[in-house]
């Protein structure tokens, strides 16, 4: 397990790691700036085997948002319930994913491993990262690097009209 950053700063590393995976207050609104507010953390997505849906707290990643009914919530990894404000596509260089939830207060951008599998993608893990392969076409559509125990996506390009496979 890595316990310090590249420069040997253990306490600073732990503080940054906690900030990246922290969320705001119980209302879901962040009360202070964190490392997750840094542009790199605001745009990078991680592959999450515990997430049931794709989600981000960064509204600027969406070219447009479709609002959702008030009262829809998701449970964050720390057990807090956070309000969902909308959903839509996230489109950036080397990154295109539809049906991403906008969850203010979520400071970690997540791609759901189980959702990818439902969409007929195979995720092949290695010691240094993973590849995401489209089982319908055989094409590699994404890749991630293993960064301090977390799979950080460098590329993921899923067609906007991709639907789950229908069982025979």
N, CA, C and O atoms as a DFTB+ gen file, in Angstrom:
672 C
 N C O
     1  1       0.840      -1.184       0.000
     2  2       0.000       0.000       0.000
     3  2       0.876       1.235       0.000
     4  3       1.827       1.312       0.779
     5  1       0.580       2.207      -0.857
     6  2       1.336       3.447      -0.929
     7  2       0.871       4.365       0.188
     8  3      -0.327       4.582       0.366
     9  1       1.825       4.903       0.941
    10  2       1.453       5.763       2.069
    11  2       2.031       7.163       1.964
    12  3       1.931       7.943       2.911
    13  1       2.637       7.497       0.823
    14  2       3.147       8.846       0.648
    15  2       3.123       9.189      -0.830
    16  3       2.991       8.316      -1.689
    17  1       3.254      10.493      -1.111
    18  2       3.256      10.892      -2.508
    19  2       4.653      10.715      -3.097
    20  3       5.556      10.213      -2.428
    21  1       4.823      11.127      -4.346
    22  2       6.088      10.925      -5.045
    23  2       7.257      11.613      -4.353
    24  3       8.397      11.171      -4.498
    25  1       7.004      12.681      -3.606
    26  2       8.056      13.430      -2.932
    27  2       8.265      12.983      -1.490
    28  3       9.055      13.604      -0.779
    29  1       7.586      11.928      -1.027
    30  2       7.762      11.421       0.317
    31  2       6.938      12.135       1.376
    32  3       7.246      12.023       2.562
    33  1       5.896      12.869       0.983
    34  2       5.076      13.628       1.921
    35  2       3.878      12.798       2.364
    36  3       2.819      12.848       1.738
    37  1       4.042      12.041       3.433
    38  2       3.004      11.117       3.884
    39  2       1.746      11.839       4.350
    40  3       0.654      11.505       3.891
    41  1       1.862      12.808       5.239
    42  2       0.679      13.481       5.772
    43  2      -0.062      14.260       4.697
    44  3      -1.291      14.240       4.646
    45  1       0.682      14.945       3.842
    46  2       0.030      15.682       2.763
    47  2      -0.685      14.728       1.815
    48  3      -1.784      15.022       1.345
    49  1      -0.065      13.595       1.536
    50  2      -0.689      12.597       0.666
    51  2      -2.000      12.097       1.273
    52  3      -3.019      12.038       0.584
    53  1      -1.979      11.741       2.547
    54  2      -3.183      11.236       3.198
    55  2      -4.280      12.292       3.221
    56  3      -5.451      11.976       3.007
    57  1      -3.911      13.542       3.480
    58  2      -4.907      14.614       3.487
    59  2      -5.518      14.786       2.102
    60  3      -6.731      14.953       1.979
    61  1      -4.694      14.746       1.057
    62  2      -5.215      14.879      -0.312
    63  2      -6.118      13.712      -0.653
    64  3      -7.174      13.904      -1.256
    65  1      -5.723      12.504      -0.276
    66  2      -6.530      11.328      -0.575
    67  2      -7.887      11.425       0.100
    68  3      -8.908      11.121      -0.517
    69  1      -7.911      11.841       1.344
    70  2      -9.184      12.002       2.052
    71  2     -10.055      13.053       1.385
    72  3     -11.267      12.873       1.270
    73  1      -9.444      14.158       0.941
    74  2     -10.207      15.208       0.281
    75  2     -10.817      14.728      -1.024
    76  3     -11.959      15.065      -1.338
    77  1     -10.065      13.947      -1.785
    78  2     -10.556      13.476      -3.080
    79  2     -11.793      12.610      -2.911
    80  3     -12.703      12.669      -3.738
    81  1     -11.844      11.804      -1.851
    82  2     -12.955      10.896      -1.666
    83  2     -13.965      11.378      -0.646
    84  3     -14.885      10.642      -0.288
    85  1     -13.808      12.610      -0.171
    86  2     -14.774      13.171       0.771
    87  2     -15.936      13.752      -0.008
    88  3     -15.838      14.001      -1.210
    89  1     -17.035      13.964       0.690
    90  2     -18.149      14.675       0.090
    91  2     -18.471      15.838       0.994
    92  3     -17.897      15.959       2.077
    93  1     -19.378      16.693       0.572
    94  2     -19.754      17.863       1.343
    95  2     -20.572      17.496       2.564
    96  3     -20.559      16.350       3.012
    97  1     -21.284      18.478       3.102
    98  2     -22.060      18.254       4.314
    99  2     -23.275      17.375       4.029
   100  3     -23.476      16.945       2.893
   101  1     -24.076      17.108       5.040
   102  2     -25.209      16.190       4.906
   103  2     -26.221      16.660       3.874
   104  3     -26.949      15.841       3.313
   105  1     -26.283      17.957       3.611
   106  2     -27.193      18.482       2.604
   107  2     -26.662      18.248       1.198
   108  3     -27.372      18.453       0.213
   109  1     -25.406      17.817       1.112
   110  2     -24.839      17.536      -0.202
   111  2     -24.101      18.698      -0.810
   112  3     -23.584      18.585      -1.921
   113  1     -24.037      19.817      -0.111
   114  2     -23.325      20.971      -0.631
   115  2     -21.954      21.034       0.016
   116  3     -21.837      20.983       1.240
   117  1     -20.925      21.143      -0.795
   118  2     -19.581      21.215      -0.259
   119  2     -19.396      22.549       0.443
   120  3     -19.814      23.585      -0.075
   121  1     -18.780      22.538       1.606
   122  2     -18.641      23.751       2.390
   123  2     -17.278      24.392       2.263
   124  3     -17.084      25.514       2.732
   125  1     -16.321      23.709       1.639
   126  2     -15.003      24.288       1.472
   127  2     -14.353      23.718       0.224
   128  3     -14.724      22.653      -0.267
   129  1     -13.363      24.465      -0.277
   130  2     -12.625      23.987      -1.444
   131  2     -11.770      22.805      -1.034
   132  3     -11.202      22.792       0.058
   133  1     -11.676      21.817      -1.900
   134  2     -10.856      20.639      -1.629
   135  2      -9.988      20.372      -2.837
   136  3     -10.100      21.047      -3.860
   137  1      -9.129      19.388      -2.711
   138  2      -8.313      18.972      -3.847
   139  2      -9.197      18.592      -5.020
   140  3      -8.802      18.745      -6.176
   141  1     -10.390      18.100      -4.729
   142  2     -11.301      17.693      -5.803
   143  2     -11.756      18.885      -6.632
   144  3     -12.267      18.701      -7.736
   145  1     -11.582      20.107      -6.127
   146  2     -11.926      21.294      -6.897
   147  2     -10.851      21.639      -7.926
   148  3     -11.081      22.463      -8.810
   149  1      -9.686      21.016      -7.816
   150  2      -8.620      21.229      -8.779
   151  2      -9.074      20.665     -10.121
   152  3      -9.708      19.611     -10.160
   153  1      -8.759      21.357     -11.237
   154  2      -9.249      20.901     -12.551
   155  2      -8.963      19.440     -12.880
   156  3      -9.801      18.792     -13.506
   157  1      -7.813      18.897     -12.481
   158  2      -7.514      17.506     -12.787
   159  2      -8.508      16.583     -12.099
   160  3      -9.001      15.635     -12.711
   161  1      -8.804      16.850     -10.832
   162  2      -9.724      15.995     -10.094
   163  2     -11.169      16.216     -10.534
   164  3     -11.996      15.313     -10.412
   165  1     -11.474      17.387     -11.034
   166  2     -12.839      17.670     -11.467
   167  2     -13.178      17.002     -12.784
   168  3     -14.356      16.817     -13.091
   169  1     -12.180      16.636     -13.567
   170  2     -12.462      16.058     -14.872
   171  2     -12.081      14.588     -14.988
   172  3     -12.550      13.919     -15.909
   173  1     -11.272      14.070     -14.115
   174  2     -10.875      12.665     -14.175
   175  2     -11.955      11.789     -13.550
   176  3     -12.529      12.134     -12.517
   177  1     -12.223      10.658     -14.187
   178  2     -13.184       9.691     -13.678
   179  2     -12.432       8.459     -13.214
   180  3     -11.386       8.109     -13.762
   181  1     -12.973       7.804     -12.197
   182  2     -12.408       6.540     -11.747
   183  2     -13.404       5.427     -12.044
   184  3     -14.613       5.655     -12.088
   185  1     -12.890       4.240     -12.244
   186  2     -13.719       3.060     -12.454
   187  2     -14.062       2.514     -11.073
   188  3     -13.168       2.191     -10.291
   189  1     -15.357       2.411     -10.772
   190  2     -15.806       2.086      -9.421
   191  2     -16.679       0.837      -9.427
   192  3     -17.770       0.837      -9.997
   193  1     -16.193      -0.230      -8.787
   194  2     -16.969      -1.472      -8.737
   195  2     -18.102      -1.387      -7.721
   196  3     -18.985      -2.245      -7.722
   197  1     -18.101      -0.388      -6.865
   198  2     -19.168      -0.230      -5.883
   199  2     -20.275       0.707      -6.322
   200  3     -21.294       0.815      -5.641
   201  1     -20.099       1.385      -7.441
   202  2     -21.103       2.335      -7.930
   203  2     -22.118       1.616      -8.813
   204  3     -21.760       0.764      -9.627
   205  1     -23.384       1.970      -8.640
   206  2     -24.429       1.365      -9.467
   207  2     -24.757       2.225     -10.680
   208  3     -25.498       1.795     -11.564
   209  1     -24.210       3.436     -10.727
   210  2     -24.464       4.340     -11.841
   211  2     -23.262       5.256     -12.031
   212  3     -22.445       5.413     -11.123
   213  1     -23.155       5.859     -13.206
   214  2     -22.118       6.853     -13.458
   215  2     -22.562       8.162     -12.812
   216  3     -23.739       8.517     -12.875
   217  1     -21.620       8.885     -12.187
   218  2     -22.012      10.118     -11.507
   219  2     -20.839      11.072     -11.356
   220  3     -19.679      10.663     -11.307
   221  1     -21.175      12.367     -11.281
   222  2     -20.197      13.420     -11.030
   223  2     -20.865      14.559     -10.271
   224  3     -22.081      14.736     -10.344
   225  1     -20.079      15.313      -9.557
   226  2     -20.561      16.519      -8.894
   227  2     -20.172      17.770      -9.653
   228  3     -20.405      18.880      -9.172
   229  1     -19.585      17.617     -10.825
   230  2     -19.083      18.742     -11.615
   231  2     -20.037      19.048     -12.773
   232  3     -20.001      18.383     -13.809
   233  1     -20.883      20.054     -12.588
   234  2     -21.880      20.402     -13.608
   235  2     -21.243      20.894     -14.908
   236  3     -21.862      20.799     -15.968
   237  1     -20.027      21.413     -14.843
   238  2     -19.402      21.958     -16.051
   239  2     -19.001      20.875     -17.052
   240  3     -18.634      21.198     -18.182
   241  1     -19.062      19.610     -16.668
   242  2     -18.721      18.525     -17.590
   243  2     -19.841      18.199     -18.572
   244  3     -19.617      17.500     -19.560
   245  1     -21.044      18.700     -18.306
   246  2     -22.201      18.378     -19.130
   247  2     -22.443      19.467     -20.173
   248  3     -22.477      20.649     -19.831
   249  1     -22.612      19.083     -21.448
   250  2     -23.015      20.096     -22.436
   251  2     -24.465      20.535     -22.195
   252  3     -24.837      21.662     -22.522
   253  1     -25.272      19.651     -21.627
   254  2     -26.630      19.965     -21.198
   255  2     -27.027      18.961     -20.125
   256  3     -26.453      17.877     -20.014
   257  1     -28.031      19.356     -19.335
   258  2     -28.537      18.488     -18.267
   259  2     -30.037      18.361     -18.388
   260  3     -30.730      19.332     -18.691
   261  1     -30.533      17.172     -18.153
   262  2     -31.971      16.942     -18.077
   263  2     -32.323      16.890     -16.590
   264  3     -31.823      16.025     -15.871
   265  1     -33.171      17.800     -16.122
   266  2     -33.507      17.791     -14.693
   267  2     -34.269      16.530     -14.303
   268  3     -34.950      15.920     -15.128
   269  1     -34.145      16.149     -13.031
   270  2     -34.886      15.010     -12.507
   271  2     -35.825      15.501     -11.419
   272  3     -35.647      16.586     -10.864
   273  1     -36.831      14.682     -11.125
   274  2     -37.780      15.020     -10.076
   275  2     -37.078      15.176      -8.744
   276  3     -36.172      14.413      -8.409
   277  1     -37.503      16.167      -7.991
   278  2     -36.941      16.379      -6.667
   279  2     -37.213      15.148      -5.806
   280  3     -38.278      14.537      -5.905
   281  1     -36.261      14.792      -4.976
   282  2     -36.423      13.628      -4.113
   283  2     -35.597      12.436      -4.540
   284  3     -35.431      11.499      -3.759
   285  1     -35.071      12.441      -5.759
   286  2     -34.216      11.333      -6.194
   287  2     -32.851      11.501      -5.536
   288  3     -32.264      12.583      -5.580
   289  1     -32.351      10.438      -4.930
   290  2     -31.085      10.495      -4.218
   291  2     -30.226       9.278      -4.530
   292  3     -30.715       8.246      -4.988
   293  1     -28.944       9.430      -4.272
   294  2     -28.011       8.311      -4.327
   295  2     -27.269       8.258      -3.000
   296  3     -27.130       9.268      -2.309
   297  1     -26.802       7.085      -2.660
   298  2     -26.033       6.917      -1.426
   299  2     -24.550       6.910      -1.796
   300  3     -24.103       6.100      -2.608
   301  1     -23.803       7.820      -1.190
   302  2     -22.358       7.892      -1.421
   303  2     -21.658       6.780      -0.650
   304  3     -22.260       6.121       0.198
   305  1     -20.401       6.584      -0.953
   306  2     -19.629       5.509      -0.327
   307  2     -19.581       5.630       1.194
   308  3     -19.454       4.623       1.890
   309  1     -19.682       6.856       1.717
   310  2     -19.631       7.037       3.170
   311  2     -21.014       6.930       3.817
   312  3     -21.147       7.150       5.020
   313  1     -22.031       6.598       3.041
   314  2     -23.373       6.399       3.585
   315  2     -24.291       7.605       3.494
   316  3     -25.493       7.476       3.725
   317  1     -23.756       8.777       3.163
   318  2     -24.597       9.963       3.032
   319  2     -25.508       9.854       1.815
   320  3     -25.106       9.340       0.771
   321  1     -26.726      10.338       1.956
   322  2     -27.652      10.440       0.830
   323  2     -27.424      11.791       0.165
   324  3     -27.402      12.818       0.843
   325  1     -27.256      11.802      -1.145
   326  2     -27.039      13.033      -1.901
   327  2     -28.119      13.175      -2.963
   328  3     -28.502      12.201      -3.610
   329  1     -28.600      14.390      -3.132
   330  2     -29.653      14.665      -4.109
   331  2     -29.106      14.610      -5.532
   332  3     -28.021      15.121      -5.812
   333  1     -29.864      13.989      -6.419
   334  2     -29.561      13.979      -7.849
   335  2     -30.302      15.168      -8.452
   336  3     -31.509      15.312      -8.256
   337  1     -29.591      16.013      -9.179
   338  2     -30.201      17.204      -9.773
   339  2     -30.486      17.066     -11.262
   340  3     -31.258      17.842     -11.826
   341  1     -29.862      16.078     -11.897
   342  2     -30.078      15.895     -13.324
   343  2     -29.202      14.781     -13.863
   344  3     -28.479      14.116     -13.122
   345  1     -29.286      14.595     -15.175
   346  2     -28.422      13.617     -15.837
   347  2     -28.222      14.069     -17.269
   348  3     -28.973      14.890     -17.795
   349  1     -27.196      13.516     -17.884
   350  2     -26.910      13.857     -19.265
   351  2     -25.599      13.243     -19.699
   352  3     -25.029      12.411     -18.993
   353  1     -25.117      13.653     -20.866
   354  2     -23.848      13.129     -21.364
   355  2     -22.670      13.929     -20.806
   356  3     -22.782      15.130     -20.558
   357  1     -21.568      13.261     -20.618
   358  2     -20.304      13.934     -20.336
   359  2     -19.451      13.732     -21.577
   360  3     -19.194      12.605     -22.000
   361  1     -19.019      14.846     -22.151
   362  2     -18.246      14.791     -23.383
   363  2     -17.008      15.658     -23.217
   364  3     -17.100      16.872     -23.039
   365  1     -15.855      15.014     -23.277
   366  2     -14.564      15.705     -23.207
   367  2     -13.636      15.028     -24.210
   368  3     -14.017      14.051     -24.855
   369  1     -12.429      15.544     -24.337
   370  2     -11.458      14.894     -25.203
   371  2     -11.196      13.484     -24.683
   372  3     -10.890      13.306     -23.504
   373  1     -11.312      12.492     -25.543
   374  2     -11.097      11.072     -25.206
   375  2     -12.093      10.525     -24.188
   376  3     -11.833       9.496     -23.564
   377  1     -13.220      11.194     -24.012
   378  2     -14.189      10.740     -23.014
   379  2     -15.586      11.102     -23.483
   380  3     -15.891      12.269     -23.729
   381  1     -16.442      10.072     -23.603
   382  2     -17.821      10.290     -24.043
   383  2     -18.685       9.214     -23.396
   384  3     -18.583       8.036     -23.740
   385  1     -19.532       9.623     -22.459
   386  2     -20.406       8.691     -21.745
   387  2     -21.761       9.356     -21.565
   388  3     -21.832      10.527     -21.193
   389  1     -22.836       8.620     -21.824
   390  2     -24.191       9.143     -21.657
   391  2     -24.761       8.691     -20.308
   392  3     -24.220       7.800     -19.653
   393  1     -25.851       9.320     -19.918
   394  2     -26.598       8.959     -18.702
   395  2     -25.745       9.019     -17.434
   396  3     -25.761       8.102     -16.612
   397  1     -25.008      10.109     -17.296
   398  2     -24.222      10.360     -16.092
   399  2     -25.067      11.237     -15.174
   400  3     -25.611      12.251     -15.610
   401  1     -25.179      10.851     -13.909
   402  2     -25.949      11.646     -12.951
   403  2     -25.148      12.850     -12.487
   404  3     -23.938      12.766     -12.279
   405  1     -25.844      13.978     -12.326
   406  2     -25.244      15.157     -11.704
   407  2     -25.675      15.164     -10.248
   408  3     -26.858      15.301      -9.936
   409  1     -24.692      15.015      -9.355
   410  2     -24.941      14.911      -7.921
   411  2     -24.088      15.956      -7.211
   412  3     -22.940      15.679      -6.865
   413  1     -24.635      17.165      -6.987
   414  2     -23.842      18.185      -6.293
   415  2     -23.362      17.662      -4.939
   416  3     -24.106      17.001      -4.215
   417  1     -22.116      17.966      -4.615
   418  2     -21.537      17.498      -3.364
   419  2     -20.689      16.262      -3.532
   420  3     -19.889      15.941      -2.653
   421  1     -20.842      15.563      -4.634
   422  2     -20.012      14.397      -4.913
   423  2     -18.686      14.920      -5.451
   424  3     -18.661      15.609      -6.471
   425  1     -17.598      14.604      -4.783
   426  2     -16.302      15.166      -5.189
   427  2     -15.421      14.163      -5.918
   428  3     -14.237      14.419      -6.139
   429  1     -15.989      13.033      -6.287
   430  2     -15.247      12.036      -7.039
   431  2     -16.116      11.631      -8.225
   432  3     -17.272      11.250      -8.043
   433  1     -15.579      11.708      -9.416
   434  2     -16.310      11.337     -10.620
   435  2     -16.183       9.829     -10.822
   436  3     -15.072       9.300     -10.869
   437  1     -17.314       9.138     -10.942
   438  2     -17.268       7.676     -11.005
   439  2     -17.946       7.126     -12.253
   440  3     -18.971       7.630     -12.712
   441  1     -17.337       6.078     -12.778
   442  2     -17.927       5.266     -13.837
   443  2     -18.212       3.908     -13.213
   444  3     -17.325       3.284     -12.630
   445  1     -19.432       3.462     -13.335
   446  2     -19.876       2.214     -12.730
   447  2     -19.408       1.011     -13.546
   448  3     -19.731       0.882     -14.727
   449  1     -18.648       0.141     -12.903
   450  2     -18.200      -1.083     -13.556
   451  2     -19.393      -1.959     -13.936
   452  3     -19.440      -2.504     -15.039
   453  1     -20.356      -2.095     -13.025
   454  2     -21.520      -2.948     -13.322
   455  2     -22.347      -2.383     -14.473
   456  3     -22.907      -3.150     -15.256
   457  1     -22.434      -1.071     -14.591
   458  2     -23.165      -0.464     -15.707
   459  2     -22.457      -0.748     -17.029
   460  3     -23.109      -1.029     -18.035
   461  1     -21.129      -0.676     -17.031
   462  2     -20.378      -1.005     -18.254
   463  2     -20.634      -2.448     -18.677
   464  3     -20.824      -2.726     -19.861
   465  1     -20.638      -3.355     -17.721
   466  2     -20.866      -4.769     -18.026
   467  2     -22.269      -4.975     -18.584
   468  3     -22.447      -5.761     -19.515
   469  1     -23.273      -4.283     -18.033
   470  2     -24.646      -4.378     -18.552
   471  2     -24.753      -3.871     -19.984
   472  3     -25.630      -4.297     -20.736
   473  1     -23.857      -2.958     -20.358
   474  2     -23.852      -2.412     -21.713
   475  2     -23.005      -3.251     -22.674
   476  3     -22.717      -2.813     -23.789
   477  1     -22.608      -4.444     -22.252
   478  2     -21.816      -5.371     -23.076
   479  2     -20.373      -4.919     -23.285
   480  3     -19.842      -4.981     -24.394
   481  1     -19.755      -4.468     -22.206
   482  2     -18.331      -4.165     -22.237
   483  2     -17.617      -5.139     -21.318
   484  3     -18.143      -5.519     -20.272
   485  1     -16.425      -5.539     -21.711
   486  2     -15.580      -6.394     -20.900
   487  2     -14.441      -5.531     -20.368
   488  3     -13.812      -4.798     -21.130
   489  1     -14.173      -5.614     -19.069
   490  2     -13.091      -4.844     -18.466
   491  2     -12.005      -5.830     -18.057
   492  3     -12.227      -6.719     -17.236
   493  1     -10.824      -5.653     -18.648
   494  2      -9.694      -6.549     -18.418
   495  2      -8.661      -5.825     -17.571
   496  3      -8.069      -4.838     -18.007
   497  1      -8.447      -6.324     -16.352
   498  2      -7.558      -5.676     -15.395
   499  2      -6.157      -6.265     -15.448
   500  3      -5.972      -7.448     -15.737
   501  1      -5.168      -5.412     -15.160
   502  2      -3.784      -5.857     -15.026
   503  2      -3.164      -5.112     -13.841
   504  3      -3.831      -4.324     -13.170
   505  1      -1.903      -5.369     -13.602
   506  2      -1.209      -4.706     -12.496
   507  2      -1.062      -3.206     -12.702
   508  3      -0.943      -2.455     -11.734
   509  1      -1.069      -2.772     -13.937
   510  2      -0.821      -1.359     -14.201
   511  2      -2.056      -0.585     -14.661
   512  3      -2.025       0.643     -14.728
   513  1      -3.141      -1.293     -14.980
   514  2      -4.328      -0.596     -15.452
   515  2      -5.378      -1.557     -15.953
   516  3      -5.433      -2.714     -15.537
   517  1      -6.215      -1.064     -16.853
   518  2      -7.234      -1.935     -17.433
   519  2      -7.613      -1.432     -18.815
   520  3      -7.396      -0.271     -19.162
   521  1      -8.187      -2.344     -19.595
   522  2      -8.722      -2.029     -20.915
   523  2     -10.209      -2.334     -20.903
   524  3     -10.658      -3.278     -20.253
   525  1     -10.967      -1.522     -21.633
   526  2     -12.413      -1.725     -21.734
   527  2     -12.714      -2.042     -23.192
   528  3     -12.445      -1.247     -24.092
   529  1     -13.286      -3.238     -23.400
   530  2     -13.510      -3.758     -24.750
   531  2     -15.006      -3.891     -25.016
   532  3     -15.757      -4.383     -24.174
   533  1     -15.423      -3.451     -26.186
   534  2     -16.796      -3.589     -26.635
   535  2     -16.987      -5.027     -27.109
   536  3     -16.363      -5.448     -28.083
   537  1     -17.846      -5.781     -26.426
   538  2     -18.068      -7.179     -26.800
   539  2     -18.849      -7.318     -28.098
   540  3     -18.824      -8.384     -28.714
   541  1     -19.541      -6.270     -28.530
   542  2     -20.305      -6.333     -29.772
   543  2     -19.416      -6.130     -30.995
   544  3     -19.662      -6.715     -32.050
   545  1     -18.378      -5.296     -30.852
   546  2     -17.527      -4.971     -32.003
   547  2     -16.096      -5.481     -31.867
   548  3     -15.371      -5.568     -32.858
   549  1     -15.686      -5.819     -30.641
   550  2     -14.312      -6.236     -30.400
   551  2     -13.352      -5.069     -30.233
   552  3     -12.159      -5.281     -30.012
   553  1     -13.839      -3.864     -30.332
   554  2     -13.014      -2.661     -30.267
   555  2     -12.686      -2.281     -28.818
   556  3     -13.526      -2.418     -27.929
   557  1     -11.459      -1.804     -28.592
   558  2     -11.076      -1.252     -27.288
   559  2     -11.610       0.178     -27.242
   560  3     -11.230       1.012     -28.064
   561  1     -12.495       0.463     -26.277
   562  2     -13.139       1.777     -26.202
   563  2     -12.652       2.607     -25.021
   564  3     -13.018       3.775     -24.885
   565  1     -11.829       2.006     -24.168
   566  2     -11.341       2.765     -23.027
   567  2     -10.154       2.106     -22.364
   568  3      -9.864       0.927     -22.569
   569  1      -9.479       2.907     -21.565
   570  2      -8.371       2.395     -20.773
   571  2      -8.207       3.253     -19.516
   572  3      -8.582       4.425     -19.475
   573  1      -7.635       2.619     -18.503
   574  2      -7.384       3.311     -17.240
   575  2      -6.014       2.903     -16.725
   576  3      -5.518       1.812     -17.007
   577  1      -5.417       3.813     -15.963
   578  2      -4.149       3.533     -15.285
   579  2      -4.435       3.272     -13.816
   580  3      -5.339       3.871     -13.233
   581  1      -3.665       2.380     -13.225
   582  2      -3.768       2.145     -11.795
   583  2      -2.918       3.200     -11.101
   584  3      -1.691       3.183     -11.199
   585  1      -3.580       4.119     -10.397
   586  2      -2.913       5.221      -9.720
   587  2      -3.228       5.113      -8.233
   588  3      -4.365       5.338      -7.819
   589  1      -2.240       4.773      -7.443
   590  2      -2.384       4.654      -5.996
   591  2      -3.588       3.791      -5.607
   592  3      -4.368       4.135      -4.718
   593  1      -3.710       2.657      -6.306
   594  2      -4.755       1.691      -5.991
   595  2      -6.107       1.968      -6.615
   596  3      -7.072       1.258      -6.335
   597  1      -6.194       2.985      -7.454
   598  2      -7.466       3.386      -8.061
   599  2      -7.312       3.395      -9.576
   600  3      -6.325       3.912     -10.099
   601  1      -8.281       2.826     -10.280
   602  2      -8.247       2.829     -11.741
   603  2      -8.787       4.151     -12.261
   604  3      -9.993       4.399     -12.227
   605  1      -7.884       4.999     -12.742
   606  2      -8.218       6.332     -13.244
   607  2      -8.308       6.274     -14.763
   608  3      -7.342       5.933     -15.445
   609  1      -9.487       6.613     -15.283
   610  2      -9.729       6.499     -16.726
   611  2      -8.985       7.578     -17.504
   612  3      -9.041       8.762     -17.171
   613  1      -8.288       7.139     -18.548
   614  2      -7.641       8.057     -19.481
   615  2      -8.521       8.261     -20.709
   616  3      -8.512       9.321     -21.334
   617  1      -9.277       7.224     -21.035
   618  2     -10.128       7.283     -22.228
   619  2     -11.316       6.365     -22.020
   620  3     -11.178       5.257     -21.502
   621  1     -12.479       6.832     -22.427
   622  2     -13.674       5.998     -22.457
   623  2     -14.627       6.628     -23.462
   624  3     -15.113       7.740     -23.257
   625  1     -14.890       5.917     -24.541
   626  2     -15.743       6.453     -25.595
   627  2     -16.856       5.457     -25.896
   628  3     -16.665       4.473     -26.612
   629  1     -18.018       5.742     -25.329
   630  2     -19.195       4.894     -25.483
   631  2     -20.196       5.626     -26.375
   632  3     -20.482       6.800     -26.137
   633  1     -20.730       4.962     -27.391
   634  2     -21.720       5.624     -28.252
   635  2     -22.897       6.154     -27.418
   636  3     -23.362       5.489     -26.492
   637  1     -23.364       7.344     -27.757
   638  2     -24.431       7.987     -26.995
   639  2     -25.737       7.191     -27.015
   640  3     -26.554       7.315     -26.102
   641  1     -25.933       6.382     -28.044
   642  2     -27.174       5.622     -28.152
   643  2     -27.024       4.185     -27.649
   644  3     -27.897       3.353     -27.900
   645  1     -25.946       3.886     -26.951
   646  2     -25.698       2.527     -26.463
   647  2     -26.769       2.126     -25.444
   648  3     -27.039       2.856     -24.491
   649  1     -27.361       0.974     -25.658
   650  2     -28.395       0.440     -24.763
   651  2     -27.954      -0.915     -24.253
   652  3     -27.174      -1.597     -24.918
   653  1     -28.436      -1.326     -23.082
   654  2     -28.095      -2.654     -22.579
   655  2     -28.525      -3.749     -23.552
   656  3     -29.495      -3.605     -24.296
   657  1     -27.781      -4.833     -23.522
   658  2     -28.123      -5.977     -24.370
   659  2     -29.420      -6.586     -23.906
   660  3     -29.736      -6.583     -22.716
   661  1     -30.168      -7.108     -24.854
   662  2     -31.424      -7.794     -24.548
   663  2     -31.123      -9.280     -24.459
   664  3     -30.521      -9.851     -25.368
   665  1     -31.542      -9.910     -23.363
   666  2     -31.297     -11.336     -23.196
   667  2     -32.113     -12.130     -24.207
   668  3     -33.252     -11.769     -24.504
   669  1     -31.539     -13.210     -24.740
   670  2     -32.270     -14.009     -25.739
   671  2     -33.434     -14.760     -25.113
   672  3     -34.152     -15.478     -25.809
